[in-house]
Coordinates of C-alpha atoms and ligand atoms in Angstrom, one line a residue:
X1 CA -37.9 32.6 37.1
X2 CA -38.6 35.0 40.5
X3 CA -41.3 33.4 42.7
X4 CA -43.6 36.8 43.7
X5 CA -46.6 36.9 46.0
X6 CA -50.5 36.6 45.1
X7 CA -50.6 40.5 46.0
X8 CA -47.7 41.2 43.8
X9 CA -49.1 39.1 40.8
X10 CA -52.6 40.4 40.8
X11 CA -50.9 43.9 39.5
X12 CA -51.7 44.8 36.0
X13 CA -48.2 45.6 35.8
X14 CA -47.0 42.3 36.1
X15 CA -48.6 41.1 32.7
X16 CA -46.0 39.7 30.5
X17 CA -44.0 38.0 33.1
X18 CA -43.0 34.8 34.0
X19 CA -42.9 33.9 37.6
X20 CA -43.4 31.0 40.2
X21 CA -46.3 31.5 42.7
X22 CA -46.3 29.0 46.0
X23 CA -49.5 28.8 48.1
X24 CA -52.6 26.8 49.0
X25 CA -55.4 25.8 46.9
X26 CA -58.9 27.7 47.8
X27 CA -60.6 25.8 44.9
X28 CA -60.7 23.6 42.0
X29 CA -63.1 24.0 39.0
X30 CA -63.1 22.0 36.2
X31 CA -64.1 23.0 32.2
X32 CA -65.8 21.3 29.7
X33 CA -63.3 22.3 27.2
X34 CA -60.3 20.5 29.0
X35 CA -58.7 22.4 31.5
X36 CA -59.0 23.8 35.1
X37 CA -59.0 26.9 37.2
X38 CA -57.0 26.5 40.3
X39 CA -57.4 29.4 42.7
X40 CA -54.4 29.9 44.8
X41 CA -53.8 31.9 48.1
X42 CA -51.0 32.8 49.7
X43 CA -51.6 35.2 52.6
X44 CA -50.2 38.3 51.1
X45 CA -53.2 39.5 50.7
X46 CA -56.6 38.3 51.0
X47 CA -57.6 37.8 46.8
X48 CA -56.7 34.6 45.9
X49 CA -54.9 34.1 42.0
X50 CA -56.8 32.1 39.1
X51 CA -54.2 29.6 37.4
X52 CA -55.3 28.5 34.3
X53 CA -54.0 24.8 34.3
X54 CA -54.1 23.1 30.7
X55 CA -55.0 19.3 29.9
X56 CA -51.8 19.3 28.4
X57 CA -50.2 19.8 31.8
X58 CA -47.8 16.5 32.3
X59 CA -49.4 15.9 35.6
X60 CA -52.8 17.2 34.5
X61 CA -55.1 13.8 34.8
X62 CA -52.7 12.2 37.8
X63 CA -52.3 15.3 39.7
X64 CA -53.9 18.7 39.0
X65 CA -57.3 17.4 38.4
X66 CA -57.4 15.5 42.4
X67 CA -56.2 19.3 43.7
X68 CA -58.9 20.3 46.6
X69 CA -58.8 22.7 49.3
X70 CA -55.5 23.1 51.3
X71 CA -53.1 21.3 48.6
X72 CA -49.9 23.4 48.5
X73 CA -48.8 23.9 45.1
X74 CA -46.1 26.1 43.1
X75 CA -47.0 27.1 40.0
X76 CA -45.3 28.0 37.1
X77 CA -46.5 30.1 34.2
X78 CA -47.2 33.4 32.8
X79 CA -49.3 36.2 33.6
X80 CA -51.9 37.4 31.9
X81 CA -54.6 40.1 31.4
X82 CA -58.0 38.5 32.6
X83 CA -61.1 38.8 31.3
X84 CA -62.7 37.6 35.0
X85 CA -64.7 39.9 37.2
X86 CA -62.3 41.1 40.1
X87 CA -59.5 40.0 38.6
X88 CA -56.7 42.1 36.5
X89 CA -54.7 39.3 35.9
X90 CA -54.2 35.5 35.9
X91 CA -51.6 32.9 35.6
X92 CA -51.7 30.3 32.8
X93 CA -49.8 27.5 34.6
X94 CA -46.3 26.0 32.6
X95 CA -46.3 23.4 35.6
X96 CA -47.5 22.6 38.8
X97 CA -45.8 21.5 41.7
X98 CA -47.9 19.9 44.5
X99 CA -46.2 20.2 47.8
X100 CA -48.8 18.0 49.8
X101 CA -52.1 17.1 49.7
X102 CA -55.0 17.6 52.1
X103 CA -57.5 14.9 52.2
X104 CA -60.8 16.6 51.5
X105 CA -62.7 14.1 53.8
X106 CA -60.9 15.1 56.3
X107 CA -59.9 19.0 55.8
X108 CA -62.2 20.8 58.2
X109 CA -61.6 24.0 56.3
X110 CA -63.8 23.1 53.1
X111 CA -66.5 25.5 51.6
X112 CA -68.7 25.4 54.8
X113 CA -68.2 28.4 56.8
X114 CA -67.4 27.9 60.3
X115 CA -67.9 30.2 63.2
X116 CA -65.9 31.8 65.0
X117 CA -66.4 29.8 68.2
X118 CA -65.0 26.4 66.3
X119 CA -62.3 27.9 65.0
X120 CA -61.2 28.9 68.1
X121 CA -60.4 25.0 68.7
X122 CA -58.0 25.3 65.4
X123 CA -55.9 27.4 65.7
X124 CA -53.5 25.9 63.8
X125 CA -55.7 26.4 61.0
X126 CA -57.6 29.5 61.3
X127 CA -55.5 31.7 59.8
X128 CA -55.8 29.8 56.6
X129 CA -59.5 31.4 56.7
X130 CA -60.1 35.0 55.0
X131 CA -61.0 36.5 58.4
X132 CA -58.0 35.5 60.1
X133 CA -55.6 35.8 57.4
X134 CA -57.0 39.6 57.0
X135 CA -57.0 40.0 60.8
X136 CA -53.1 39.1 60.9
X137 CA -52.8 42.1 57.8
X138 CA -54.4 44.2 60.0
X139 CA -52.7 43.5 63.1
X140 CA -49.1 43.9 61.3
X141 CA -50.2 47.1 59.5
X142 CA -50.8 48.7 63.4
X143 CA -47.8 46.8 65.4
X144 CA -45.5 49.0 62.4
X145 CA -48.1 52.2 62.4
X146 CA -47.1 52.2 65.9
X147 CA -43.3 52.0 65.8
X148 CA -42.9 54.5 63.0
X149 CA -45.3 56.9 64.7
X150 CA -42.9 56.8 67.7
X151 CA -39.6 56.8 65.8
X152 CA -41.0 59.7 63.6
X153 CA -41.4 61.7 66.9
X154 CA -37.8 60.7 68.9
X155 CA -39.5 58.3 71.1
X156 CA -36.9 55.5 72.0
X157 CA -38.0 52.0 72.0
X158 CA -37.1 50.4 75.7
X159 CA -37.6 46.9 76.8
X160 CA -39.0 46.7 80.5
X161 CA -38.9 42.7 81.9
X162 CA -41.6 40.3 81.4
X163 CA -40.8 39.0 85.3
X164 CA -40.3 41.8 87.4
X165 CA -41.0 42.2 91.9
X166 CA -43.0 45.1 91.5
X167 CA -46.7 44.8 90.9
X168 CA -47.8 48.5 89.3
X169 CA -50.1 48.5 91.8
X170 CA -54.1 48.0 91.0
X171 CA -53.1 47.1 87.5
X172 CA -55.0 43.8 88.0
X173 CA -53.8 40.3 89.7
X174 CA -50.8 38.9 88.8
X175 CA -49.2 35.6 87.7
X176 CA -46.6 34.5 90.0
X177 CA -43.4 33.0 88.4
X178 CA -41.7 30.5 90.9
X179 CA -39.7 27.3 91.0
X180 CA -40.7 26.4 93.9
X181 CA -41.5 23.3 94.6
X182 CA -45.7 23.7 94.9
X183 CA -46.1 20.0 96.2
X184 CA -43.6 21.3 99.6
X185 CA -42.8 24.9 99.4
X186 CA -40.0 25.3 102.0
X187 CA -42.2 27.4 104.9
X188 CA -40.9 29.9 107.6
X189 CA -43.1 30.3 110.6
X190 CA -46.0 28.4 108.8
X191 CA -45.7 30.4 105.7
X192 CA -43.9 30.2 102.1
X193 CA -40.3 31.0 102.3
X194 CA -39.7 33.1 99.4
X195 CA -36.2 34.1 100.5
X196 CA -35.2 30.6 99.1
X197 CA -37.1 31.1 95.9
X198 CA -35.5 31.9 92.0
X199 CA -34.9 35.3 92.5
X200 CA -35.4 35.5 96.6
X201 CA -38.6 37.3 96.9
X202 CA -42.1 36.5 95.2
X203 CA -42.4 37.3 91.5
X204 CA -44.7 37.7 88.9
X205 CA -45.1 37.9 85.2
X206 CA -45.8 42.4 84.2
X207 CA -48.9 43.9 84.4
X208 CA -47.5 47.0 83.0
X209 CA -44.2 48.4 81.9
X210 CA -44.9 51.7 83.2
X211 CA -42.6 51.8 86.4
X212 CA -39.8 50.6 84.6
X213 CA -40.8 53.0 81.3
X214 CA -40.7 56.1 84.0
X215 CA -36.8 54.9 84.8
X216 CA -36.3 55.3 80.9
X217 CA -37.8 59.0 80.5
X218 CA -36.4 60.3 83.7
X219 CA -33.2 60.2 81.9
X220 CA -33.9 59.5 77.9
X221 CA -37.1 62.0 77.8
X222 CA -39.3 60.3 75.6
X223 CA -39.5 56.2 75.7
X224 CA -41.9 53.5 74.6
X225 CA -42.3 49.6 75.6
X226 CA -44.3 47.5 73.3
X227 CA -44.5 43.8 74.7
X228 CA -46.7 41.3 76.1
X229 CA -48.3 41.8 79.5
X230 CA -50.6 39.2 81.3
X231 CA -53.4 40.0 83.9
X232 CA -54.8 36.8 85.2
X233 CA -58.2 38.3 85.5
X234 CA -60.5 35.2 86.1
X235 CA -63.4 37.5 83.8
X236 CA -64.3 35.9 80.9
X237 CA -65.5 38.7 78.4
X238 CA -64.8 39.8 75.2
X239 CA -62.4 42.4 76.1
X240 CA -59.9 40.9 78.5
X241 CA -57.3 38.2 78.0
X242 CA -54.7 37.2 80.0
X243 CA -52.0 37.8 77.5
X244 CA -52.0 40.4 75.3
X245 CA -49.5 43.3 73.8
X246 CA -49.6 47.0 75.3
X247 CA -47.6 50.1 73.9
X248 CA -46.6 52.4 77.0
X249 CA -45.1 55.7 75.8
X250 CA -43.3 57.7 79.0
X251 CA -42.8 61.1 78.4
X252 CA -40.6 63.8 80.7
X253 CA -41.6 67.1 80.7
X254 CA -45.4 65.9 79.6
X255 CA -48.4 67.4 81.6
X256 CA -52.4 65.6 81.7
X257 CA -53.1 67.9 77.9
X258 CA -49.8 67.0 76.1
X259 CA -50.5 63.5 77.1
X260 CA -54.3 63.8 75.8
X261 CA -52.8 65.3 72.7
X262 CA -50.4 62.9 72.1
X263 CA -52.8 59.6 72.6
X264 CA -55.2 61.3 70.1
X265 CA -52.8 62.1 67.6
X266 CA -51.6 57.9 68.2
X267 CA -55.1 57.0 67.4
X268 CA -56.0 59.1 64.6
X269 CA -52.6 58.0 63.3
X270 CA -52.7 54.7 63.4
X271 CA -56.6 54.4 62.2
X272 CA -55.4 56.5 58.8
X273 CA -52.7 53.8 58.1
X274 CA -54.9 50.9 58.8
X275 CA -57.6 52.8 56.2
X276 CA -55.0 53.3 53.7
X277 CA -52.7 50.7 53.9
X278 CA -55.7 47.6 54.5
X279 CA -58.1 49.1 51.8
X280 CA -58.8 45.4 50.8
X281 CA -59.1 43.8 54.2
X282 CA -61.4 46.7 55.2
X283 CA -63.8 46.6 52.8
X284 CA -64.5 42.6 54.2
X285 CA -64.7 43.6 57.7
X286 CA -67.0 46.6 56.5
X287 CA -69.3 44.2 54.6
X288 CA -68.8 40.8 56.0
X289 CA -68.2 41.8 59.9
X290 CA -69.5 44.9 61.0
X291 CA -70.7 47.7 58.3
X292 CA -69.7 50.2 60.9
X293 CA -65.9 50.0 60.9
X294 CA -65.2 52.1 57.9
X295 CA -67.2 55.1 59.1
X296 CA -65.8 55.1 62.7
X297 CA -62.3 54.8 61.6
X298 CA -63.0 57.5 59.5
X299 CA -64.8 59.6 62.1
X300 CA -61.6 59.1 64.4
X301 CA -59.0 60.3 61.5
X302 CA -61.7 63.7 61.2
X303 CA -62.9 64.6 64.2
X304 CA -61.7 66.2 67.5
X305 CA -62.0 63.8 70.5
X306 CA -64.2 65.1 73.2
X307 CA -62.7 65.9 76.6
X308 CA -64.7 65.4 79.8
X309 CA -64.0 65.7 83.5
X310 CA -65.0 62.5 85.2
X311 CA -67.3 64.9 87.1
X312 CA -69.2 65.9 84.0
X313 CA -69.2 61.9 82.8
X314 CA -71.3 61.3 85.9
X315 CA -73.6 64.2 85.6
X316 CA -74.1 63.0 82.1
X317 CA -74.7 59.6 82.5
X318 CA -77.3 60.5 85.7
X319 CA -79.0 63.0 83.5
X320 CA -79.4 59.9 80.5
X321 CA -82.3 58.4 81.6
X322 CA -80.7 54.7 81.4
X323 CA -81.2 52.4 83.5
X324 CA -77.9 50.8 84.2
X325 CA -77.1 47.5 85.6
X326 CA -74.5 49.3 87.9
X327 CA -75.8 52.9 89.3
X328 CA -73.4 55.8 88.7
X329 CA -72.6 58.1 91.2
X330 CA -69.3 60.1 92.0
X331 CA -66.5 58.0 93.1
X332 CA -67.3 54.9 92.0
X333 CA -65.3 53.5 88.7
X334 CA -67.1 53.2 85.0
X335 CA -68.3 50.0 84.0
X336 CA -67.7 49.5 80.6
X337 CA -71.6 49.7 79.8
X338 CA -71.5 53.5 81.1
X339 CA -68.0 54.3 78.9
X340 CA -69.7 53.4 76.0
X341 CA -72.8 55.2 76.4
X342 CA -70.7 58.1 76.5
X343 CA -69.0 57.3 73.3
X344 CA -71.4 55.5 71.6
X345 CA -74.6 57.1 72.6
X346 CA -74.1 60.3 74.1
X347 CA -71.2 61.9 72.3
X348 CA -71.0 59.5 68.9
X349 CA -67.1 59.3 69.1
X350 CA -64.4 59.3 71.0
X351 CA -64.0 60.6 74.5
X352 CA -61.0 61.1 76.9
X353 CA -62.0 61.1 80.1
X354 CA -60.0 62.8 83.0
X355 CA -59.5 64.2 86.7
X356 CA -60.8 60.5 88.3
X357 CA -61.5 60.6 92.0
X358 CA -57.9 59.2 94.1
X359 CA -60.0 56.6 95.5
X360 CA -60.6 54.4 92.1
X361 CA -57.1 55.2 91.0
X362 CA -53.2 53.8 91.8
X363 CA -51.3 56.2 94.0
X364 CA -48.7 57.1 91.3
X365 CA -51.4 59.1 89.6
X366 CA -50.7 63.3 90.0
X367 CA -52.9 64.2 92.7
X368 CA -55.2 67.9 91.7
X369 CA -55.4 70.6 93.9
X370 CA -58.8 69.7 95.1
X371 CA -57.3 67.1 97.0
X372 CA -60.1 64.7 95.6
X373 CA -59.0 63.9 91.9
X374 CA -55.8 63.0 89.9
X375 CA -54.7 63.4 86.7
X376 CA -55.6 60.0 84.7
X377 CA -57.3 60.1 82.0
X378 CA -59.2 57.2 79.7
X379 CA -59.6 57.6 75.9
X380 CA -63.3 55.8 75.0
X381 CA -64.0 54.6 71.9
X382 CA -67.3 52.9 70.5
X383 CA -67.5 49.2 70.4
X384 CA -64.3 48.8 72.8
X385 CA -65.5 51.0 75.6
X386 CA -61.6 52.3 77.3
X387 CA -59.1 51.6 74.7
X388 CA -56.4 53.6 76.5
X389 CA -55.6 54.1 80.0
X390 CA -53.0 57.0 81.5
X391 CA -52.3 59.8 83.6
X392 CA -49.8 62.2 84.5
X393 CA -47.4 60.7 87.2
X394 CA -47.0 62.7 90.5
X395 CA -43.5 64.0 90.5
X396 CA -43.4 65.1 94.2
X397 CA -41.6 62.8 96.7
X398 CA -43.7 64.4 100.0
X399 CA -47.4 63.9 97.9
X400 CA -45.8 60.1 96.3
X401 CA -45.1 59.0 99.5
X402 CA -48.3 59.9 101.0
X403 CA -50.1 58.5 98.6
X404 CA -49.1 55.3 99.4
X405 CA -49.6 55.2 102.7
X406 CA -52.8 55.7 102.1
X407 CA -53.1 52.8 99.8
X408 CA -51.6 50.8 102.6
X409 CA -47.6 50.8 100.4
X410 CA -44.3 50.7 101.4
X411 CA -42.4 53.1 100.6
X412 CA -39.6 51.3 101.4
X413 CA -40.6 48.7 98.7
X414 CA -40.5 51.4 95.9
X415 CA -37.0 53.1 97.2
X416 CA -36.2 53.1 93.7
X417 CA -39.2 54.9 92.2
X418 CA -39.0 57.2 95.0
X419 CA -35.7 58.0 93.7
X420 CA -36.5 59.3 90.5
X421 CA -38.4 62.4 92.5
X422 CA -35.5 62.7 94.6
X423 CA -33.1 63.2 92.2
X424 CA -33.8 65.9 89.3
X425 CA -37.7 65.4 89.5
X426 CA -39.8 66.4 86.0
X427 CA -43.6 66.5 85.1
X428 CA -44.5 63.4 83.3
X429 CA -46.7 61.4 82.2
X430 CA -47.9 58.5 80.0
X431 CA -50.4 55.7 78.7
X432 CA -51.3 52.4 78.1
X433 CA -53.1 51.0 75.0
X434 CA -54.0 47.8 74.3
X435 CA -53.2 46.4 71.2
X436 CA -55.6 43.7 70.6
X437 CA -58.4 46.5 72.0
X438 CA -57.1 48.7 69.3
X439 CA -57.4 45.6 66.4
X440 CA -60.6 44.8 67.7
X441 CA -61.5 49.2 67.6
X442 CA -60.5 48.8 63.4
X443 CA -61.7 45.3 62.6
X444 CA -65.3 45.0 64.6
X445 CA -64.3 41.7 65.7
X446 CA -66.5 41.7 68.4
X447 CA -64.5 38.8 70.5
X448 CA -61.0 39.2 71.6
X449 CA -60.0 36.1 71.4
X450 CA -60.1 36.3 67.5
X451 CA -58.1 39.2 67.5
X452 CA -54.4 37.6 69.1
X453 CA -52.8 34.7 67.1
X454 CA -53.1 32.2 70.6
X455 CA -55.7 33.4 72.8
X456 CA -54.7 33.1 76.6
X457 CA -57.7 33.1 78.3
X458 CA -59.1 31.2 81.9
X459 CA -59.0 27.5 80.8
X460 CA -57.4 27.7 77.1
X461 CA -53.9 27.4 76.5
X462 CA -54.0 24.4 73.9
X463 CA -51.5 26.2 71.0
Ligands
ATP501 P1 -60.3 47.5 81.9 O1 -60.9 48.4 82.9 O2 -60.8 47.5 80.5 O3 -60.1 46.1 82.4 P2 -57.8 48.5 82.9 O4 -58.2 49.8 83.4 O5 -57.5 47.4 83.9 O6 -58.7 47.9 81.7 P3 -55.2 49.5 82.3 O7 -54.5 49.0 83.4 O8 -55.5 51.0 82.2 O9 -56.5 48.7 82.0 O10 -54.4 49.1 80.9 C1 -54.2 49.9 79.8 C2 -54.9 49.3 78.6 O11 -54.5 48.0 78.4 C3 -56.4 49.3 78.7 O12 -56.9 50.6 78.3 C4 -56.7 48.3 77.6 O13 -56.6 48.8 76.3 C5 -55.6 47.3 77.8 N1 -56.0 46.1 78.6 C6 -56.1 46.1 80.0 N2 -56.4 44.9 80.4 C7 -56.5 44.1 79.4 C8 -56.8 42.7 79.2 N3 -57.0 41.9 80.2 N4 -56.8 42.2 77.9 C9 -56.5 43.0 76.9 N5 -56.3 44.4 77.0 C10 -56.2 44.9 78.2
MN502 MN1 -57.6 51.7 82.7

């Protein structure tokens, strides 16, 4: 007898057959005329399977009939065509296994709904629930969206480390990674010696893979990192944590458009698959979460992102009418309340932003021939404010190396960036997006937190 999954057995298709299916109990009901429904779930997708369990079952009265919330069971038995409302099929049960009970006094996942807030302190159990077990669909549906739309298009995948010197400067403040003895660091003329540290100079866990990425596409062309990244940004909000997953394409020969182009075509790309491949899981988020997210995924496949000069953001947002907690006015950076006027008010979809003043952005940015702008650019999107950060990367040694004197660099620090312009120097450029911004983008979970399997936030590293 093949053991298949929930998803697999609630196909008309599989009428007729005998299988085994292993999960956990949702619930128990019991019928006058002798027998039981056992509802079983087993993550594959978020339905759960109707067993039909018989009195005549050998462990009916001992076993099946004391089965509760969060028992794991296999069951044996055939499947049938059901006569239930949203159901095609059901199992009528041979025999049933139970793996291990689950106390329902003590179970905290019984019929009550919890919120999201409490669940947060079980994370060992959440994704038992249907929101997290169809936020961990979702989230697996766009980690392989992503892959095969860089594969498809010759991107290699590259890793960059996870403990690196260099700090991608501006990217936000960094953990240090030392095994130094904190009680009594060794000191040099009153300060902390970190010539005698691990790796002989102070390190820190990435803040972006991007430096590294630009080694990889001076020579490979087209690259991509996809790997955790930490930021230990002491702002609690519902946007930030200090772990989470970014996806930095790198691409030679890429100017500011080709690299608008490309993250729109990433986006549009990635909210059709979650739309076509998460039909099920959508439909809950849609109704149970946000009614929203269905029509602004679907706005995203269809329509054109807007693209706006920061210059003509700011004109924009002074023209609104809005009172803002932060003013506007040119050369200061966005908060996110004014990015998502602009996609959520003004333009109703998604806008890429671009030509930033120097002075709000990190000196490896192209600088414009106004001598006042570079060439990042931000892709807005409603509910999640900037989803995607990027630019095109100057690719002249005399303008790099000015640029970071006037940010108070080294050069000498970034000899081997520096390198890369003076040896076979292209146009490039690349982005940033954040994966758990982009989960939170197609789900309309409004927290973060509930949007990453173990949250890493200021004060919460219990899992
Ligand atoms: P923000 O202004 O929203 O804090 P940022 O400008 O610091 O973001 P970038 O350095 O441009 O972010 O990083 C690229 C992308 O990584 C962002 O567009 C966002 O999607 C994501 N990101 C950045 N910081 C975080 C964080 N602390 N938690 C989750 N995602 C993040
Ligand atoms: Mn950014």
């Amino acid at each position: 007898m093949d053991t298949i999954s929930v998803a697999a057995a609630r196909d008309p298709q599989t009428v007729g057959q005998r299988v085994k299916l292993q999960g956990w109990v949702r619930t128990r009901r019991d019928s006058k005329a002798g027998f039981s429904f056992v509802e079983i779930n087993d993550g594959s997708c978020m339905a759960n399977i109707q067993a039909i369990c018989d009195a005549d079952l050998a462990n009916y009265e001992s076993e099946v009939k004391k089965l509760s919330a969060g028992c794991s069971v296999t069951i044996a038995g055939e499947i049938k065509e059901s006569g239930g409302k949203g159901q095609a099929t059901e199992v009528h049960a041979e025999s049933v296994t139970v793996h291990g009970w689950a106390d329902p006094q003590e179970y905290p996942l019984q019929k009550k709904r919890h919120s999201f807030e409490k669940l947060r302190e079980w994370a060992h159990l959440r994704p038992r629930t249907n929101t997290f077990g169809a936020v961990s669909r979702v989230r697996n549906c766009i980690c392989n969206s992503i892959h095969q739309f860089f594969q498809e298009r010759e991107f290699l995948y590259v890793h960059t480390p996870i403990i690196t010197a260099s700090d991608c400067e501006g990217a936000g403040e960094m953990f240090k990674v030392t095994t130094l003895d904190l009680e009594q660091p060794p000191r040099e003329n009153g300060r902390v010696d970190y010539a005698q540290d691990f790796f002989d100079r102070p390190s820190y866990l990435t803040v972006s893979g991007q430096l590294e990425a630009e080694i990889y596409a001076t020579a490979l062309g087209k690259v991509y990192t996809f790997g955790p990244t930490f930021r230990a940004e002491n702002s609690n909000t519902s946007r930030h944590l200090a772990e989470f997953w970014m996806i930095e394409p790198e691409m030679a020969f890429y100017e500011l458009d080709d690299n608008m182009s490309l993250a729109e075509e990433f986006l549009k790309r990635i909210a059709s698959d979650v739309l076509v491949k998460c039909g099920e899981d959508m439909e809950f988020f849609n109704q149970r979460i946000d009614d929203t997210v269905l029509a602004t995924l679907e706005k995203i496949v269809d329509s054109e992102f807007v693209r706006l000069p920061y210059t003509e953001a700011v004109e924009v947002l002074e023209k609104s009418g809005k009172t803002f907690e932060y003013p506007v006015n040119w050369g200061t950076d966005l908060q996110s309340e004014h990015e998502r006027y602009l996609t959520e008010e003004h333009f109703e979809g998604p806008v890429i932003l671009f030509d930033y003043p120097k002075t709000i952005k990190p000196f490896y940015m192209k600088l414009n021939d106004d001598d006042r702008t570079v060439r990042a650019m931000d892709v807005l999107v409603p509910r999640v404010g900037e989803i995607i950060g990027g630019s095109q990367r100057e690719d002249r040694l005399d303008v790099l190396e000015a640029r970071m004197k006037e940010q108070e660099l080294n050069p000498d620090d970034y000899w081997w960036y520096l390198d890369l312009r003076r040896f076979g120097t292209v146009p490039h450029s690349g982005f940033g997006l954040g994966l758990e911004r982009v989960i939170q983008f197609a789900t309309g979970m409004t927290n973060i937190r509930d949007v990453i399997p173990f949250p890493r936030t200021p004060g919460s590293a219990e899992f």
